[in-house]
């Protein structure tokens, strides 16, 4: 029989760390701390809250304006409206000499060379500009192709015999000529279409 040596009234008088439970299990005594038996942690661990170094409401406005002062340029002084940046000529890199002594041979540019503001369009990894034929020659070739396809269709339409609107009928379905009554016969007069 399992017997607890104290009652609730007794346990309320003892401090929590000294309260124990004695269990009689076949002659062996085991003592457990009531705190361990309840599986409660001894104390909660401290988890620091992560916050920003400087909260946004306390950030000074002077720190935001401490950057370089850009010149105020008029539309005449800065027609590109790009802060006075001097763009190199707008030339796609595919048109530069591939055999020249470039610092970056793949992009065909030298070290320290200013980059155009539309570099993503003018670089080597942009779509290649088609320069194999002039637009007039390409339109002429496309027109010749379309005309030749329609011309071939017209020639085939004229030369190819049309299907008859009514299938040809044979007397008696050519039963005797095709091998007798068990053979597949041709179309006879009065057969359904």
PDB file of C-alpha atoms in Angstrom:
ATOM      1  CA  UNK A   1       0.000   0.000   0.000  1.00  0.00           C
ATOM      2  CA  UNK A   2       1.298   3.407  -0.957  1.00  0.00           C
ATOM      3  CA  UNK A   3       1.093   5.870   1.856  1.00  0.00           C
ATOM      4  CA  UNK A   4       1.929   9.520   1.934  1.00  0.00           C
ATOM      5  CA  UNK A   5       3.410  10.590   5.300  1.00  0.00           C
ATOM      6  CA  UNK A   6       1.843  14.045   5.231  1.00  0.00           C
ATOM      7  CA  UNK A   7      -1.490  15.585   4.556  1.00  0.00           C
ATOM      8  CA  UNK A   8      -2.356  18.767   2.750  1.00  0.00           C
ATOM      9  CA  UNK A   9      -2.556  20.600   6.008  1.00  0.00           C
ATOM     10  CA  UNK A  10       1.007  19.506   6.900  1.00  0.00           C
ATOM     11  CA  UNK A  11       2.401  20.386   3.485  1.00  0.00           C
ATOM     12  CA  UNK A  12       1.110  23.930   3.711  1.00  0.00           C
ATOM     13  CA  UNK A  13       3.230  24.500   6.816  1.00  0.00           C
ATOM     14  CA  UNK A  14       6.544  23.299   5.276  1.00  0.00           C
ATOM     15  CA  UNK A  15       8.631  25.376   2.858  1.00  0.00           C
ATOM     16  CA  UNK A  16       8.344  24.226  -0.736  1.00  0.00           C
ATOM     17  CA  UNK A  17      11.986  23.146  -1.080  1.00  0.00           C
ATOM     18  CA  UNK A  18      11.820  20.773   1.908  1.00  0.00           C
ATOM     19  CA  UNK A  19       8.566  19.012   1.107  1.00  0.00           C
ATOM     20  CA  UNK A  20       9.178  15.390   0.107  1.00  0.00           C
ATOM     21  CA  UNK A  21       7.069  12.431  -0.858  1.00  0.00           C
ATOM     22  CA  UNK A  22       7.839   8.975   0.493  1.00  0.00           C
ATOM     23  CA  UNK A  23       6.559   6.046  -1.522  1.00  0.00           C
ATOM     24  CA  UNK A  24       6.715   2.481  -0.159  1.00  0.00           C
ATOM     25  CA  UNK A  25       7.278   0.115  -3.071  1.00  0.00           C
ATOM     26  CA  UNK A  26       7.968  -3.402  -1.808  1.00  0.00           C
ATOM     27  CA  UNK A  27      10.280  -2.404   1.009  1.00  0.00           C
ATOM     28  CA  UNK A  28      12.418   0.161  -0.894  1.00  0.00           C
ATOM     29  CA  UNK A  29      11.946   3.822  -0.103  1.00  0.00           C
ATOM     30  CA  UNK A  30      12.299   6.475  -2.739  1.00  0.00           C
ATOM     31  CA  UNK A  31      12.197  10.116  -1.985  1.00  0.00           C
ATOM     32  CA  UNK A  32      11.455  12.684  -4.603  1.00  0.00           C
ATOM     33  CA  UNK A  33      11.420  16.358  -4.293  1.00  0.00           C
ATOM     34  CA  UNK A  34       7.961  17.590  -4.849  1.00  0.00           C
ATOM     35  CA  UNK A  35       9.310  20.194  -7.228  1.00  0.00           C
ATOM     36  CA  UNK A  36      11.002  17.546  -9.442  1.00  0.00           C
ATOM     37  CA  UNK A  37       7.923  15.295  -9.376  1.00  0.00           C
ATOM     38  CA  UNK A  38       5.823  18.206 -10.598  1.00  0.00           C
ATOM     39  CA  UNK A  39       8.401  18.780 -13.398  1.00  0.00           C
ATOM     40  CA  UNK A  40       8.445  22.512 -12.919  1.00  0.00           C
ATOM     41  CA  UNK A  41      11.570  24.464 -13.824  1.00  0.00           C
ATOM     42  CA  UNK A  42      13.482  26.007 -10.958  1.00  0.00           C
ATOM     43  CA  UNK A  43      13.378  29.433 -12.588  1.00  0.00           C
ATOM     44  CA  UNK A  44      12.490  30.850 -15.938  1.00  0.00           C
ATOM     45  CA  UNK A  45      15.427  31.592 -18.164  1.00  0.00           C
ATOM     46  CA  UNK A  46      16.056  35.207 -19.059  1.00  0.00           C
ATOM     47  CA  UNK A  47      15.571  35.858 -22.784  1.00  0.00           C
ATOM     48  CA  UNK A  48      16.759  39.315 -23.800  1.00  0.00           C
ATOM     49  CA  UNK A  49      14.525  41.202 -26.194  1.00  0.00           C
ATOM     50  CA  UNK A  50      16.278  42.182 -29.395  1.00  0.00           C
ATOM     51  CA  UNK A  51      15.690  45.775 -30.310  1.00  0.00           C
ATOM     52  CA  UNK A  52      17.222  48.174 -32.750  1.00  0.00           C
ATOM     53  CA  UNK A  53      20.281  50.079 -31.610  1.00  0.00           C
ATOM     54  CA  UNK A  54      18.552  53.424 -32.036  1.00  0.00           C
ATOM     55  CA  UNK A  55      14.772  53.417 -32.150  1.00  0.00           C
ATOM     56  CA  UNK A  56      13.342  55.288 -35.105  1.00  0.00           C
ATOM     57  CA  UNK A  57      11.561  57.907 -33.008  1.00  0.00           C
ATOM     58  CA  UNK A  58      14.827  58.873 -31.262  1.00  0.00           C
ATOM     59  CA  UNK A  59      16.961  58.998 -34.402  1.00  0.00           C
ATOM     60  CA  UNK A  60      18.221  62.482 -34.996  1.00  0.00           C
ATOM     61  CA  UNK A  61      17.381  64.273 -38.184  1.00  0.00           C
ATOM     62  CA  UNK A  62      20.921  65.612 -38.389  1.00  0.00           C
ATOM     63  CA  UNK A  63      22.307  62.106 -38.999  1.00  0.00           C
ATOM     64  CA  UNK A  64      20.080  61.665 -42.057  1.00  0.00           C
ATOM     65  CA  UNK A  65      21.242  64.913 -43.628  1.00  0.00           C
ATOM     66  CA  UNK A  66      24.945  64.351 -42.930  1.00  0.00           C
ATOM     67  CA  UNK A  67      25.535  62.945 -46.451  1.00  0.00           C
ATOM     68  CA  UNK A  68      27.176  64.846 -49.290  1.00  0.00           C
ATOM     69  CA  UNK A  69      25.381  67.901 -50.536  1.00  0.00           C
ATOM     70  CA  UNK A  70      24.432  67.470 -54.180  1.00  0.00           C
ATOM     71  CA  UNK A  71      24.574  70.550 -56.388  1.00  0.00           C
ATOM     72  CA  UNK A  72      21.312  72.122 -57.402  1.00  0.00           C
ATOM     73  CA  UNK A  73      21.490  72.211 -61.203  1.00  0.00           C
ATOM     74  CA  UNK A  74      19.076  73.840 -63.608  1.00  0.00           C
ATOM     75  CA  UNK A  75      17.560  72.069 -66.607  1.00  0.00           C
ATOM     76  CA  UNK A  76      20.027  73.812 -68.908  1.00  0.00           C
ATOM     77  CA  UNK A  77      23.042  72.761 -66.830  1.00  0.00           C
ATOM     78  CA  UNK A  78      21.770  69.184 -66.398  1.00  0.00           C
ATOM     79  CA  UNK A  79      19.659  68.154 -69.407  1.00  0.00           C
ATOM     80  CA  UNK A  80      19.763  64.447 -68.479  1.00  0.00           C
ATOM     81  CA  UNK A  81      18.509  65.209 -64.933  1.00  0.00           C
ATOM     82  CA  UNK A  82      21.038  62.731 -63.519  1.00  0.00           C
ATOM     83  CA  UNK A  83      22.867  64.901 -61.004  1.00  0.00           C
ATOM     84  CA  UNK A  84      25.517  66.145 -63.408  1.00  0.00           C
ATOM     85  CA  UNK A  85      26.807  62.639 -64.258  1.00  0.00           C
ATOM     86  CA  UNK A  86      28.664  62.750 -67.560  1.00  0.00           C
ATOM     87  CA  UNK A  87      27.512  59.822 -69.665  1.00  0.00           C
ATOM     88  CA  UNK A  88      29.849  58.313 -72.231  1.00  0.00           C
ATOM     89  CA  UNK A  89      28.449  57.937 -75.769  1.00  0.00           C
ATOM     90  CA  UNK A  90      25.513  55.552 -76.090  1.00  0.00           C
ATOM     91  CA  UNK A  91      27.226  52.637 -77.880  1.00  0.00           C
ATOM     92  CA  UNK A  92      26.340  48.988 -77.361  1.00  0.00           C
ATOM     93  CA  UNK A  93      29.303  46.919 -76.262  1.00  0.00           C
ATOM     94  CA  UNK A  94      28.688  44.396 -79.052  1.00  0.00           C
ATOM     95  CA  UNK A  95      29.816  47.039 -81.544  1.00  0.00           C
ATOM     96  CA  UNK A  96      33.162  47.623 -79.815  1.00  0.00           C
ATOM     97  CA  UNK A  97      36.265  45.946 -81.219  1.00  0.00           C
ATOM     98  CA  UNK A  98      36.409  42.405 -79.760  1.00  0.00           C
ATOM     99  CA  UNK A  99      40.166  42.114 -80.445  1.00  0.00           C
ATOM    100  CA  UNK A 100      41.191  45.337 -78.683  1.00  0.00           C
ATOM    101  CA  UNK A 101      43.190  45.169 -75.452  1.00  0.00           C
ATOM    102  CA  UNK A 102      40.339  45.617 -72.948  1.00  0.00           C
ATOM    103  CA  UNK A 103      40.823  45.334 -69.192  1.00  0.00           C
ATOM    104  CA  UNK A 104      37.510  43.401 -69.009  1.00  0.00           C
ATOM    105  CA  UNK A 105      37.518  41.370 -72.215  1.00  0.00           C
ATOM    106  CA  UNK A 106      34.031  39.961 -71.748  1.00  0.00           C
ATOM    107  CA  UNK A 107      32.320  43.323 -71.188  1.00  0.00           C
ATOM    108  CA  UNK A 108      34.764  45.140 -73.512  1.00  0.00           C
ATOM    109  CA  UNK A 109      35.578  47.994 -71.144  1.00  0.00           C
ATOM    110  CA  UNK A 110      38.677  49.383 -69.442  1.00  0.00           C
ATOM    111  CA  UNK A 111      39.354  49.860 -65.735  1.00  0.00           C
ATOM    112  CA  UNK A 112      37.963  53.143 -64.424  1.00  0.00           C
ATOM    113  CA  UNK A 113      36.000  53.866 -67.599  1.00  0.00           C
ATOM    114  CA  UNK A 114      32.731  55.668 -66.813  1.00  0.00           C
ATOM    115  CA  UNK A 115      29.666  53.543 -67.325  1.00  0.00           C
ATOM    116  CA  UNK A 116      26.600  54.793 -69.171  1.00  0.00           C
ATOM    117  CA  UNK A 117      23.493  55.111 -67.019  1.00  0.00           C
ATOM    118  CA  UNK A 118      21.749  52.636 -69.363  1.00  0.00           C
ATOM    119  CA  UNK A 119      24.503  50.047 -68.927  1.00  0.00           C
ATOM    120  CA  UNK A 120      21.998  47.229 -68.438  1.00  0.00           C
ATOM    121  CA  UNK A 121      20.729  47.823 -71.988  1.00  0.00           C
ATOM    122  CA  UNK A 122      24.088  48.608 -73.566  1.00  0.00           C
ATOM    123  CA  UNK A 123      26.134  45.785 -71.978  1.00  0.00           C
ATOM    124  CA  UNK A 124      27.162  42.464 -73.492  1.00  0.00           C
ATOM    125  CA  UNK A 125      24.471  40.522 -71.629  1.00  0.00           C
ATOM    126  CA  UNK A 126      21.622  42.540 -73.118  1.00  0.00           C
ATOM    127  CA  UNK A 127      19.698  41.254 -76.149  1.00  0.00           C
ATOM    128  CA  UNK A 128      21.822  41.332 -79.272  1.00  0.00           C
ATOM    129  CA  UNK A 129      20.950  43.980 -81.797  1.00  0.00           C
ATOM    130  CA  UNK A 130      20.050  42.465 -85.175  1.00  0.00           C
ATOM    131  CA  UNK A 131      22.264  44.014 -87.857  1.00  0.00           C
ATOM    132  CA  UNK A 132      22.528  41.253 -90.480  1.00  0.00           C
ATOM    133  CA  UNK A 133      20.152  42.879 -92.979  1.00  0.00           C
ATOM    134  CA  UNK A 134      18.522  46.224 -93.512  1.00  0.00           C
ATOM    135  CA  UNK A 135      14.781  46.484 -92.817  1.00  0.00           C
ATOM    136  CA  UNK A 136      13.897  46.952 -96.512  1.00  0.00           C
ATOM    137  CA  UNK A 137      15.760  43.804 -97.559  1.00  0.00           C
ATOM    138  CA  UNK A 138      14.200  41.792 -94.715  1.00  0.00           C
ATOM    139  CA  UNK A 139      10.678  42.960 -95.688  1.00  0.00           C
ATOM    140  CA  UNK A 140      11.340  42.023 -99.333  1.00  0.00           C
ATOM    141  CA  UNK A 141      12.514  38.526 -98.358  1.00  0.00           C
ATOM    142  CA  UNK A 142       9.534  38.010 -96.055  1.00  0.00           C
ATOM    143  CA  UNK A 143       7.149  39.114 -98.820  1.00  0.00           C
ATOM    144  CA  UNK A 144       8.789  36.728-101.309  1.00  0.00           C
ATOM    145  CA  UNK A 145       8.375  33.838 -98.868  1.00  0.00           C
ATOM    146  CA  UNK A 146       4.669  34.557 -98.298  1.00  0.00           C
ATOM    147  CA  UNK A 147       4.076  34.938-102.066  1.00  0.00           C
ATOM    148  CA  UNK A 148       5.857  31.664-102.834  1.00  0.00           C
ATOM    149  CA  UNK A 149       3.784  29.752-100.232  1.00  0.00           C
ATOM    150  CA  UNK A 150       0.495  31.120-101.612  1.00  0.00           C
ATOM    151  CA  UNK A 151       1.722  30.489-105.193  1.00  0.00           C
ATOM    152  CA  UNK A 152       2.499  26.855-104.367  1.00  0.00           C
ATOM    153  CA  UNK A 153      -0.970  26.468-102.802  1.00  0.00           C
ATOM    154  CA  UNK A 154      -2.556  27.897-105.966  1.00  0.00           C
ATOM    155  CA  UNK A 155      -0.582  25.553-108.269  1.00  0.00           C
ATOM    156  CA  UNK A 156      -1.519  22.507-106.168  1.00  0.00           C
ATOM    157  CA  UNK A 157      -5.165  23.609-106.134  1.00  0.00           C
ATOM    158  CA  UNK A 158      -5.224  23.922-109.918  1.00  0.00           C
ATOM    159  CA  UNK A 159      -3.357  20.693-110.692  1.00  0.00           C
ATOM    160  CA  UNK A 160      -4.781  18.366-108.022  1.00  0.00           C
ATOM    161  CA  UNK A 161      -8.007  16.680-109.135  1.00  0.00           C
ATOM    162  CA  UNK A 162     -11.069  17.438-107.053  1.00  0.00           C
ATOM    163  CA  UNK A 163     -13.082  14.751-105.322  1.00  0.00           C
ATOM    164  CA  UNK A 164     -16.311  13.966-107.111  1.00  0.00           C
ATOM    165  CA  UNK A 165     -19.433  15.250-105.465  1.00  0.00           C
ATOM    166  CA  UNK A 166     -21.232  11.924-106.119  1.00  0.00           C
ATOM    167  CA  UNK A 167     -19.257   8.670-105.934  1.00  0.00           C
ATOM    168  CA  UNK A 168     -19.144   6.537-109.078  1.00  0.00           C
ATOM    169  CA  UNK A 169     -21.653   3.668-109.220  1.00  0.00           C
ATOM    170  CA  UNK A 170     -21.154   0.345-110.933  1.00  0.00           C
ATOM    171  CA  UNK A 171     -23.723  -2.039-112.347  1.00  0.00           C
ATOM    172  CA  UNK A 172     -24.371  -4.752-109.771  1.00  0.00           C
ATOM    173  CA  UNK A 173     -21.452  -3.503-107.645  1.00  0.00           C
ATOM    174  CA  UNK A 174     -19.001  -5.478-109.839  1.00  0.00           C
ATOM    175  CA  UNK A 175     -19.817  -8.510-107.767  1.00  0.00           C
ATOM    176  CA  UNK A 176     -18.792 -11.062-110.394  1.00  0.00           C
ATOM    177  CA  UNK A 177     -15.663  -9.116-111.434  1.00  0.00           C
ATOM    178  CA  UNK A 178     -14.376  -8.767-107.849  1.00  0.00           C
ATOM    179  CA  UNK A 179     -14.648 -12.454-106.908  1.00  0.00           C
ATOM    180  CA  UNK A 180     -18.225 -13.450-106.233  1.00  0.00           C
ATOM    181  CA  UNK A 181     -20.834 -12.887-103.537  1.00  0.00           C
ATOM    182  CA  UNK A 182     -18.365 -13.217-100.617  1.00  0.00           C
ATOM    183  CA  UNK A 183     -15.992 -10.510-101.913  1.00  0.00           C
ATOM    184  CA  UNK A 184     -16.209  -6.840-100.980  1.00  0.00           C
ATOM    185  CA  UNK A 185     -18.103  -5.247-103.826  1.00  0.00           C
ATOM    186  CA  UNK A 186     -17.968  -1.784-105.319  1.00  0.00           C
ATOM    187  CA  UNK A 187     -20.707   0.807-105.005  1.00  0.00           C
ATOM    188  CA  UNK A 188     -23.893  -0.154-106.782  1.00  0.00           C
ATOM    189  CA  UNK A 189     -26.808   2.024-107.830  1.00  0.00           C
ATOM    190  CA  UNK A 190     -29.136   2.697-104.887  1.00  0.00           C
ATOM    191  CA  UNK A 191     -26.506   2.132-102.142  1.00  0.00           C
ATOM    192  CA  UNK A 192     -26.661   4.733 -99.345  1.00  0.00           C
ATOM    193  CA  UNK A 193     -24.021   7.483 -99.370  1.00  0.00           C
TER     194      UNK A 193
END
